[in-house]
mmCIF file of N, CA and C in Angstrom:
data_model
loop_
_atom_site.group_PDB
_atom_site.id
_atom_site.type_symbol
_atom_site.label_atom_id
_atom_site.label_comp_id
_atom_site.label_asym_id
_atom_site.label_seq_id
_atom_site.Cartn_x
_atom_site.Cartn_y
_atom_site.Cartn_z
ATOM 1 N N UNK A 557 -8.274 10.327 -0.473
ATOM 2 C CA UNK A 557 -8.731 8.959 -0.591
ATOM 3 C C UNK A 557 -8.615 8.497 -2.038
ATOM 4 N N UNK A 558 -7.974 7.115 -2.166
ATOM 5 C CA UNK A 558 -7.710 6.709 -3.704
ATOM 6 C C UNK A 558 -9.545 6.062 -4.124
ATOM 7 N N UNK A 559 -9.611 6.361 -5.222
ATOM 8 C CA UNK A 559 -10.840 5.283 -5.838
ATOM 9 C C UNK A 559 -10.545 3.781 -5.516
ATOM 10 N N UNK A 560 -11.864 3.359 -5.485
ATOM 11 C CA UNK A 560 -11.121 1.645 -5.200
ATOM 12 C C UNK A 560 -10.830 1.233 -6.467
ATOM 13 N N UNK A 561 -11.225 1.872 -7.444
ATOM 14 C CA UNK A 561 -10.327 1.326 -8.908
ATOM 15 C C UNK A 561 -8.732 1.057 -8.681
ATOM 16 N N UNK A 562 -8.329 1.924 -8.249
ATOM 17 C CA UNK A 562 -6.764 2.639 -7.935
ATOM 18 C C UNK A 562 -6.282 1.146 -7.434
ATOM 19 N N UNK A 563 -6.583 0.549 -6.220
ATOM 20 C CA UNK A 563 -6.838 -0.547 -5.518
ATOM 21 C C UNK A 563 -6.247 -1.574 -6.397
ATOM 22 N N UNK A 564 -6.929 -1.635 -7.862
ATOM 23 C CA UNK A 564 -7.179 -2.953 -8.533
ATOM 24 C C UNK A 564 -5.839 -2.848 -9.258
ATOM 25 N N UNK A 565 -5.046 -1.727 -9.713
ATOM 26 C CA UNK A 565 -3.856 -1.228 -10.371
ATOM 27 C C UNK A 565 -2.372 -2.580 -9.500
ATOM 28 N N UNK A 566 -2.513 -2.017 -8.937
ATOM 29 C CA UNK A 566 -1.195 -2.662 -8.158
ATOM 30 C C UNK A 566 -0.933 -4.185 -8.154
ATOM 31 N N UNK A 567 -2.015 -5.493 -8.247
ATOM 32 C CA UNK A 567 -2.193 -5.909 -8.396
ATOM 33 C C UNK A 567 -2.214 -6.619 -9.612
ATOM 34 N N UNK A 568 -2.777 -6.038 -10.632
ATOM 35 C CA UNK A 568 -3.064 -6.045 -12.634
ATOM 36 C C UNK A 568 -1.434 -6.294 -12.663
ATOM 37 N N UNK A 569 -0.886 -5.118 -12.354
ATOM 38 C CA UNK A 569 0.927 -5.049 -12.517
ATOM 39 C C UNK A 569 1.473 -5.843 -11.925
ATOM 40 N N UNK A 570 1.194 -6.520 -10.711
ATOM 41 C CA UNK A 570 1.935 -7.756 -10.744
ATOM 42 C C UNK A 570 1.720 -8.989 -11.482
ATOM 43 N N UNK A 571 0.339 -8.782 -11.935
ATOM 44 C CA UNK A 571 -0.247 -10.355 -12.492
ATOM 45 C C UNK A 571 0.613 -10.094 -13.960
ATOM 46 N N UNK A 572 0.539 -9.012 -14.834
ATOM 47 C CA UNK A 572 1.400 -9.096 -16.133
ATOM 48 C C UNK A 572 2.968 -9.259 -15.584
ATOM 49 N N UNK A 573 3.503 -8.664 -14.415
ATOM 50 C CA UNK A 573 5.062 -8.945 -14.542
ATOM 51 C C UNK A 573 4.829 -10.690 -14.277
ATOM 52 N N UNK A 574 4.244 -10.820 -13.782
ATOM 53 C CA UNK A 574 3.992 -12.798 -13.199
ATOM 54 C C UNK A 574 4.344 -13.213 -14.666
ATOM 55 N N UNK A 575 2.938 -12.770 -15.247
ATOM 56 C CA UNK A 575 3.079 -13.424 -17.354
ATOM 57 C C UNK A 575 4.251 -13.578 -17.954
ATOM 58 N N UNK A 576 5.011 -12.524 -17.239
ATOM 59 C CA UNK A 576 6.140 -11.546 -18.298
ATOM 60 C C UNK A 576 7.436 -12.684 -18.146
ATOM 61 N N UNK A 577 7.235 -12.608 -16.401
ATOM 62 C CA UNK A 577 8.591 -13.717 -16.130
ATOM 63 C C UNK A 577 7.800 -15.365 -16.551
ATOM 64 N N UNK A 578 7.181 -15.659 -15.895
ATOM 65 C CA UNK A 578 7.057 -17.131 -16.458
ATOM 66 C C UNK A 578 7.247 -17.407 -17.989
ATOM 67 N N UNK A 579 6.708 -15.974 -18.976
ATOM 68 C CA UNK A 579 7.468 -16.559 -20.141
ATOM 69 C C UNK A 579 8.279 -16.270 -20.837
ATOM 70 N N UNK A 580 9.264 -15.778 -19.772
ATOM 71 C CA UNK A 580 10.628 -15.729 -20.148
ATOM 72 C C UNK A 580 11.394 -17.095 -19.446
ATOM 73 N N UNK A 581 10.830 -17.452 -18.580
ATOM 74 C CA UNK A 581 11.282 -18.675 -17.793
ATOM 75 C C UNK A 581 11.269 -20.105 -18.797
ATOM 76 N N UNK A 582 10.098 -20.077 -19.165
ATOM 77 C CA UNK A 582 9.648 -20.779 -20.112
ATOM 78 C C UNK A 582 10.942 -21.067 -21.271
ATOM 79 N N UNK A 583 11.061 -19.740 -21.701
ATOM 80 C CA UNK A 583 11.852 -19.869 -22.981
ATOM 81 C C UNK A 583 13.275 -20.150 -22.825
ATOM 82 N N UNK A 584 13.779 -19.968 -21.539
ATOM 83 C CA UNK A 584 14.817 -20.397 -20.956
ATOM 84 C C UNK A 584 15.346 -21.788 -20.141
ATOM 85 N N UNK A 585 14.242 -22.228 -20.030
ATOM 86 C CA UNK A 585 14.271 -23.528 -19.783
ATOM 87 C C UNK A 585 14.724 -24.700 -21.282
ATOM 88 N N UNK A 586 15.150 -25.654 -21.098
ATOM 89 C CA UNK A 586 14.899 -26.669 -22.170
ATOM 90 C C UNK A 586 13.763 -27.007 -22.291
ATOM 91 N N UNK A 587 12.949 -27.216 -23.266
ATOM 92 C CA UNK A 587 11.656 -27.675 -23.289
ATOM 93 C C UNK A 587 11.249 -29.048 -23.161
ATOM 94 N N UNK A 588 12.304 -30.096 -22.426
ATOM 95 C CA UNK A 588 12.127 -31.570 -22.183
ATOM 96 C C UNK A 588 12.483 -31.462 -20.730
ATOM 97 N N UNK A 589 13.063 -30.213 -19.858
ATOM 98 C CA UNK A 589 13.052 -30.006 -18.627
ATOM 99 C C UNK A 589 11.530 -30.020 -17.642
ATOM 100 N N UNK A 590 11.853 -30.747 -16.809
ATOM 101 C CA UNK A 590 10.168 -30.852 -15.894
ATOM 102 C C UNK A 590 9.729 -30.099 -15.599
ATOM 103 N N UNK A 591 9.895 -28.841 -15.134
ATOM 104 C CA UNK A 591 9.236 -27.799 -14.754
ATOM 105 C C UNK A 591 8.408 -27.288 -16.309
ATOM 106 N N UNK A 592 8.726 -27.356 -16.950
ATOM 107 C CA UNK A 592 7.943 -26.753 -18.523
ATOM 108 C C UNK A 592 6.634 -26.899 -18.226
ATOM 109 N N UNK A 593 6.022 -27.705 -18.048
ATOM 110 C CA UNK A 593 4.588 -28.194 -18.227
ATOM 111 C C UNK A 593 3.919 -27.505 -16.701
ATOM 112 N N UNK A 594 4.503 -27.380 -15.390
ATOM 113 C CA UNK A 594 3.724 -26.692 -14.628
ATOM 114 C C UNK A 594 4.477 -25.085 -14.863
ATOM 115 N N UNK A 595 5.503 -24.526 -15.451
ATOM 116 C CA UNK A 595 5.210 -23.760 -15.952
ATOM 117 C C UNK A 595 4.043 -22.532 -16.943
ATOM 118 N N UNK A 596 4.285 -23.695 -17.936
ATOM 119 C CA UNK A 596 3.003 -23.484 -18.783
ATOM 120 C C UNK A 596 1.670 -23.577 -18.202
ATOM 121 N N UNK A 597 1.240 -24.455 -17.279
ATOM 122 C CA UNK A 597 -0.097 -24.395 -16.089
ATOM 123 C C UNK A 597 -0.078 -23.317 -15.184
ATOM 124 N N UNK A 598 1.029 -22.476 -15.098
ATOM 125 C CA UNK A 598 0.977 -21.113 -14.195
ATOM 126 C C UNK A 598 0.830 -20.092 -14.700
ATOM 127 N N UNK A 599 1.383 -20.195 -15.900
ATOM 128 C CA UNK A 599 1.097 -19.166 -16.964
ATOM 129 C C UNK A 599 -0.311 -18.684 -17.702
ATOM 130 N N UNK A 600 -0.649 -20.212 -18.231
ATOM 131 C CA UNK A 600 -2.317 -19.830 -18.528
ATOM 132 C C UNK A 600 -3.279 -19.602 -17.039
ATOM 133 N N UNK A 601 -3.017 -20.080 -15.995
ATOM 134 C CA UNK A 601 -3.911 -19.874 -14.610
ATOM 135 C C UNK A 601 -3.276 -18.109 -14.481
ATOM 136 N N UNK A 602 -2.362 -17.579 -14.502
ATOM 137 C CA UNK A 602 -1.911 -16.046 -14.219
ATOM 138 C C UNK A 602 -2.999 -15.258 -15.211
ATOM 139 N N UNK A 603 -2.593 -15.608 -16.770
ATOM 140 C CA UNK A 603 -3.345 -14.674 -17.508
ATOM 141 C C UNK A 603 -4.950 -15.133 -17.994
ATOM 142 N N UNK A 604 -5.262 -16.182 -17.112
ATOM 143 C CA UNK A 604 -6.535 -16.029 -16.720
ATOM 144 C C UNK A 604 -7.477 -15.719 -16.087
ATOM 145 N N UNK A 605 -6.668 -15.167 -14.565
ATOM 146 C CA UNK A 605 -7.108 -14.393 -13.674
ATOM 147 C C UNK A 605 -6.871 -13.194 -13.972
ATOM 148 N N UNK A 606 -5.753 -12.663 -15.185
ATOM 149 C CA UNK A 606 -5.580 -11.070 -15.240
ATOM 150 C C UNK A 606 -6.733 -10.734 -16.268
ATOM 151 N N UNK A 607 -6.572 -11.661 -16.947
ATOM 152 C CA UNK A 607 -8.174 -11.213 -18.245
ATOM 153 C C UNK A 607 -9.524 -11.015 -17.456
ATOM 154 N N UNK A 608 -9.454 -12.180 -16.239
ATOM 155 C CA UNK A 608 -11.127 -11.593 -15.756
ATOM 156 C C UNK A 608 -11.056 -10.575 -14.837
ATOM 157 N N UNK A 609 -10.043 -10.260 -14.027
ATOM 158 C CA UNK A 609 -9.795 -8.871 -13.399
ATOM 159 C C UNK A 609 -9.859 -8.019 -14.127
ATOM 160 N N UNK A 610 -9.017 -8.280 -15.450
ATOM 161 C CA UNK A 610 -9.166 -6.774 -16.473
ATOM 162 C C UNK A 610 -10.807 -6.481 -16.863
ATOM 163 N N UNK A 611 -11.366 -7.620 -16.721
ATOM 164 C CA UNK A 611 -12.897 -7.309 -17.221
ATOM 165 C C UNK A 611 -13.953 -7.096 -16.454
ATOM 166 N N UNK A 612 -13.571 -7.179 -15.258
ATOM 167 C CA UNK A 612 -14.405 -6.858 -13.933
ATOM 168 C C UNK A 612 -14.334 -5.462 -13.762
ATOM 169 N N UNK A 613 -12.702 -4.419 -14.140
ATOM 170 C CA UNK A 613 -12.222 -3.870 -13.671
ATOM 171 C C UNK A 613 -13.052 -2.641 -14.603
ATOM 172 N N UNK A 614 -12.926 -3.063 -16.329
ATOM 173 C CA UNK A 614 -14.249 -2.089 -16.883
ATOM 174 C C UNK A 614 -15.317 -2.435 -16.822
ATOM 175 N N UNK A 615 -15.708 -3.351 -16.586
ATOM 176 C CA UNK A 615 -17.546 -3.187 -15.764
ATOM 177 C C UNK A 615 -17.463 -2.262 -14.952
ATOM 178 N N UNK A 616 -16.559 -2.014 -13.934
ATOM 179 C CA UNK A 616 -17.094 -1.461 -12.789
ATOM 180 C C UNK A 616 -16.346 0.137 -13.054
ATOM 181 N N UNK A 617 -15.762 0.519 -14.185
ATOM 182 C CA UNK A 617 -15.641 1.618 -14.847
ATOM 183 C C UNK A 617 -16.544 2.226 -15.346
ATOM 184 N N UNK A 618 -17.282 1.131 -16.413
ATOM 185 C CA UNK A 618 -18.542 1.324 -17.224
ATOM 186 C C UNK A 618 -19.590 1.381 -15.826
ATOM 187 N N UNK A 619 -20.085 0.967 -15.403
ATOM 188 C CA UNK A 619 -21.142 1.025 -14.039
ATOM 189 C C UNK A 619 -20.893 2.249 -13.598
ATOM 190 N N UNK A 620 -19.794 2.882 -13.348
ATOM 191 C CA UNK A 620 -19.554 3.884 -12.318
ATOM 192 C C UNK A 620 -19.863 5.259 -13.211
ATOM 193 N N UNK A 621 -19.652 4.811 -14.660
ATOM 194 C CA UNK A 621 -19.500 6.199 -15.426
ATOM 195 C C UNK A 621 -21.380 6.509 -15.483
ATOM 196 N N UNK A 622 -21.886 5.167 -15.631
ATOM 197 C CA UNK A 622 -24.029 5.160 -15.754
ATOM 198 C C UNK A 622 -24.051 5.974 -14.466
ATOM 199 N N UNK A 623 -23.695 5.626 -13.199
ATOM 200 C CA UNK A 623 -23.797 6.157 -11.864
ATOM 201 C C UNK A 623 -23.819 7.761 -12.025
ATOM 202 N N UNK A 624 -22.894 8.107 -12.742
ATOM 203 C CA UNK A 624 -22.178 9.504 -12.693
ATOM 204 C C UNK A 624 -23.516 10.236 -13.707
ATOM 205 N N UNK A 625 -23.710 9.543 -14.412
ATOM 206 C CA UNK A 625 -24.579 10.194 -15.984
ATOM 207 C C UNK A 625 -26.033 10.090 -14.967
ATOM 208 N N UNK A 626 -26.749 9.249 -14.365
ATOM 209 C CA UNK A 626 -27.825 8.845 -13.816
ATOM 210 C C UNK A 626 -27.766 10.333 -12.747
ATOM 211 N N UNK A 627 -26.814 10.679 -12.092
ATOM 212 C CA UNK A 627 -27.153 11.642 -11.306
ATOM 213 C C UNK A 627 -27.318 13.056 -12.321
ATOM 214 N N UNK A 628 -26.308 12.818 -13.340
ATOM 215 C CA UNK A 628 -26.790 14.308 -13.832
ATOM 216 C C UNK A 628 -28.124 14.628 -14.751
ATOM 217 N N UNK A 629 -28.634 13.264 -15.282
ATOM 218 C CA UNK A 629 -29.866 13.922 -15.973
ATOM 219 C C UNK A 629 -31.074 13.927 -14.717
ATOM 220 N N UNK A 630 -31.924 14.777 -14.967
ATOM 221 C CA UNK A 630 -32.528 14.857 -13.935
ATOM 222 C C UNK A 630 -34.153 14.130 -14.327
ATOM 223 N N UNK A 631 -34.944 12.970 -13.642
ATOM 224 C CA UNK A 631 -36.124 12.193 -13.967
ATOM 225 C C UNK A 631 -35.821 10.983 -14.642
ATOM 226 N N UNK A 632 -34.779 10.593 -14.778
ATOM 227 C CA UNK A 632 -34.216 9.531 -15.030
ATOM 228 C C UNK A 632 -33.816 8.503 -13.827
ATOM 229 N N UNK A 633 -34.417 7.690 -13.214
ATOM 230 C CA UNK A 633 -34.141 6.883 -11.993
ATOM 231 C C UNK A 633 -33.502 5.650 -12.147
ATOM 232 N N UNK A 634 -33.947 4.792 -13.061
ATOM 233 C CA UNK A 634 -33.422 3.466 -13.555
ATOM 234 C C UNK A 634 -32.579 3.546 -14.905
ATOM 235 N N UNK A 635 -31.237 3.992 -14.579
ATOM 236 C CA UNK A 635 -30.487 4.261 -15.532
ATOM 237 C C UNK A 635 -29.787 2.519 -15.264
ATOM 238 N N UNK A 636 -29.349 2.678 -14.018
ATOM 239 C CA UNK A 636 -28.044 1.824 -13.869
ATOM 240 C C UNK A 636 -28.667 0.544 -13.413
ATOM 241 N N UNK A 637 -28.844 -0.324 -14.308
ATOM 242 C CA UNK A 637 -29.490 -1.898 -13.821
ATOM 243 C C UNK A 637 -28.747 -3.057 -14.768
ATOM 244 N N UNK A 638 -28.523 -4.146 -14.237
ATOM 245 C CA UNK A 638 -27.869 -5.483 -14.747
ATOM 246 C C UNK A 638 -27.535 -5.276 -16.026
ATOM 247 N N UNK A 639 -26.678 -5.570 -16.824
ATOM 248 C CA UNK A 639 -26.624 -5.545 -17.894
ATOM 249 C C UNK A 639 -26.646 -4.708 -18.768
ATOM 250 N N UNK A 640 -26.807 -3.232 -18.161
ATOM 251 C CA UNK A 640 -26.971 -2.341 -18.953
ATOM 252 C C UNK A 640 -25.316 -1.899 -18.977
ATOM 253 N N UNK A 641 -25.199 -1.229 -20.177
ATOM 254 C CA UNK A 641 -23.536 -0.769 -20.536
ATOM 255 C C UNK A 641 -23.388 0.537 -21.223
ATOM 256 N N UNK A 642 -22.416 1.243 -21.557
ATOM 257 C CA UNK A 642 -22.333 2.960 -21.772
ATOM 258 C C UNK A 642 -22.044 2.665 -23.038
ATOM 259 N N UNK A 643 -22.425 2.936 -23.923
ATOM 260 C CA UNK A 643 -21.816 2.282 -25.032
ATOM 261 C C UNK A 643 -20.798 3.658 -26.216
ATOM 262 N N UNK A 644 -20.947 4.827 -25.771
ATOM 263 C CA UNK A 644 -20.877 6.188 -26.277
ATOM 264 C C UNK A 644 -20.692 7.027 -25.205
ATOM 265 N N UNK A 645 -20.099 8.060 -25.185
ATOM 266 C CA UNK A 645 -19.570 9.033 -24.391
ATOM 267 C C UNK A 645 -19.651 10.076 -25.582
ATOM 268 N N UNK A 646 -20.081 11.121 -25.469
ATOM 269 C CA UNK A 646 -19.390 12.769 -25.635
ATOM 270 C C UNK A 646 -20.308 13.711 -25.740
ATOM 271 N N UNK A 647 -20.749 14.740 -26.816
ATOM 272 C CA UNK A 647 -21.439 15.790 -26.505
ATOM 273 C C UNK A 647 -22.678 15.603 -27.821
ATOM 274 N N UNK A 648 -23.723 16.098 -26.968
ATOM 275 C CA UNK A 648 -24.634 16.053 -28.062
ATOM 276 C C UNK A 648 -25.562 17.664 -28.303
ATOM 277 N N UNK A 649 -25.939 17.642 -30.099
ATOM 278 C CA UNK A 649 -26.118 18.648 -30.196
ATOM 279 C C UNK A 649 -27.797 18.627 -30.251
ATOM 280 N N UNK A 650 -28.070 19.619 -29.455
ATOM 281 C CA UNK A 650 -29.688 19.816 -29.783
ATOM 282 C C UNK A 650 -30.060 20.736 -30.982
ATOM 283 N N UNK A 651 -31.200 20.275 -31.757
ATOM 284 C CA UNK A 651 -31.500 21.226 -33.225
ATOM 285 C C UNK A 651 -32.774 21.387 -32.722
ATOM 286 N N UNK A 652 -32.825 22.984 -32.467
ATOM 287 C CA UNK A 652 -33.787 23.222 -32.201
ATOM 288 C C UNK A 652 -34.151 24.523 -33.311
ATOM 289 N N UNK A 653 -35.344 25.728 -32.842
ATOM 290 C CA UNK A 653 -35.590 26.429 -34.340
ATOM 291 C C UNK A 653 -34.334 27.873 -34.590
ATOM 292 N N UNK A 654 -33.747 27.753 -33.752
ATOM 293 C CA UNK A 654 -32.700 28.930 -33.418
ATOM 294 C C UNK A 654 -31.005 28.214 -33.995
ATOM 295 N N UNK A 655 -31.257 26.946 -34.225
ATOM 296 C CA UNK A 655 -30.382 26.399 -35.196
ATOM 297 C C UNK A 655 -29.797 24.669 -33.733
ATOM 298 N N UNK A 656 -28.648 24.811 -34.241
ATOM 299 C CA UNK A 656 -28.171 23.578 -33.524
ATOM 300 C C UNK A 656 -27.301 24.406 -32.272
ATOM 301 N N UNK A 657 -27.490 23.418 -30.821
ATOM 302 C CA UNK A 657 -26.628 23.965 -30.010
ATOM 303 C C UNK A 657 -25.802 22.881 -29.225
ATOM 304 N N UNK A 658 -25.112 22.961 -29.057
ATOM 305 C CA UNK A 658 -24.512 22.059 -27.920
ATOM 306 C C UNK A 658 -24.589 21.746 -26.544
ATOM 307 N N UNK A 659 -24.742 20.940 -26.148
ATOM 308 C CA UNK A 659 -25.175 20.243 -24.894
ATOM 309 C C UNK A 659 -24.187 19.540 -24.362
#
């Protein structure tokens, strides 16, 4: 079974090839040719739906990674709520009287 992240991939890649050709279309056109201007209106509507997909797409990266961390510490219940975000990832060292250890 793919993640439903996986899902959101196939999609992202068409919305940048969309970007990619309209502005190459763009630049190939004369710029007093009629199509220019709903060109340019397809272009900013494409990479405005790919910017908020791209940003939906790490929320729900960032959400999933709290999900993952929330199950492993243990007495921690309200990790993952509105607004909250991961802001750091990696290993931390505990100093305790036997010196520093890793965690």
């Amino acid at each position: 079974h793919l993640p439903l992240l996986e899902f959101f991939n196939r999609p992202m890649q068409r919305m940048v090839h969309y970007k990619l050709l309209l502005d190459r279309l763009i630049k190939a056109y004369d710029p007093s040719h009629s199509d220019v201007e709903n060109l340019k209106a397809a272009l900013l509507s494409v990479s405005d739906a790919a910017d908020y997909t791209n940003r939906q797409c790490k929320l729900a990266e960032n959400e999933k990674k709290l999900v993952e961390l929330q199950r492993e510490l243990s007495g921690i219940e309200n990790l993952v709520k509105k607004g909250r975000y991961l802001v750091r990832e990696g290993r931390l060292l505990k100093v305790g009287r036997n010196g520093p250890r890793q965690r």
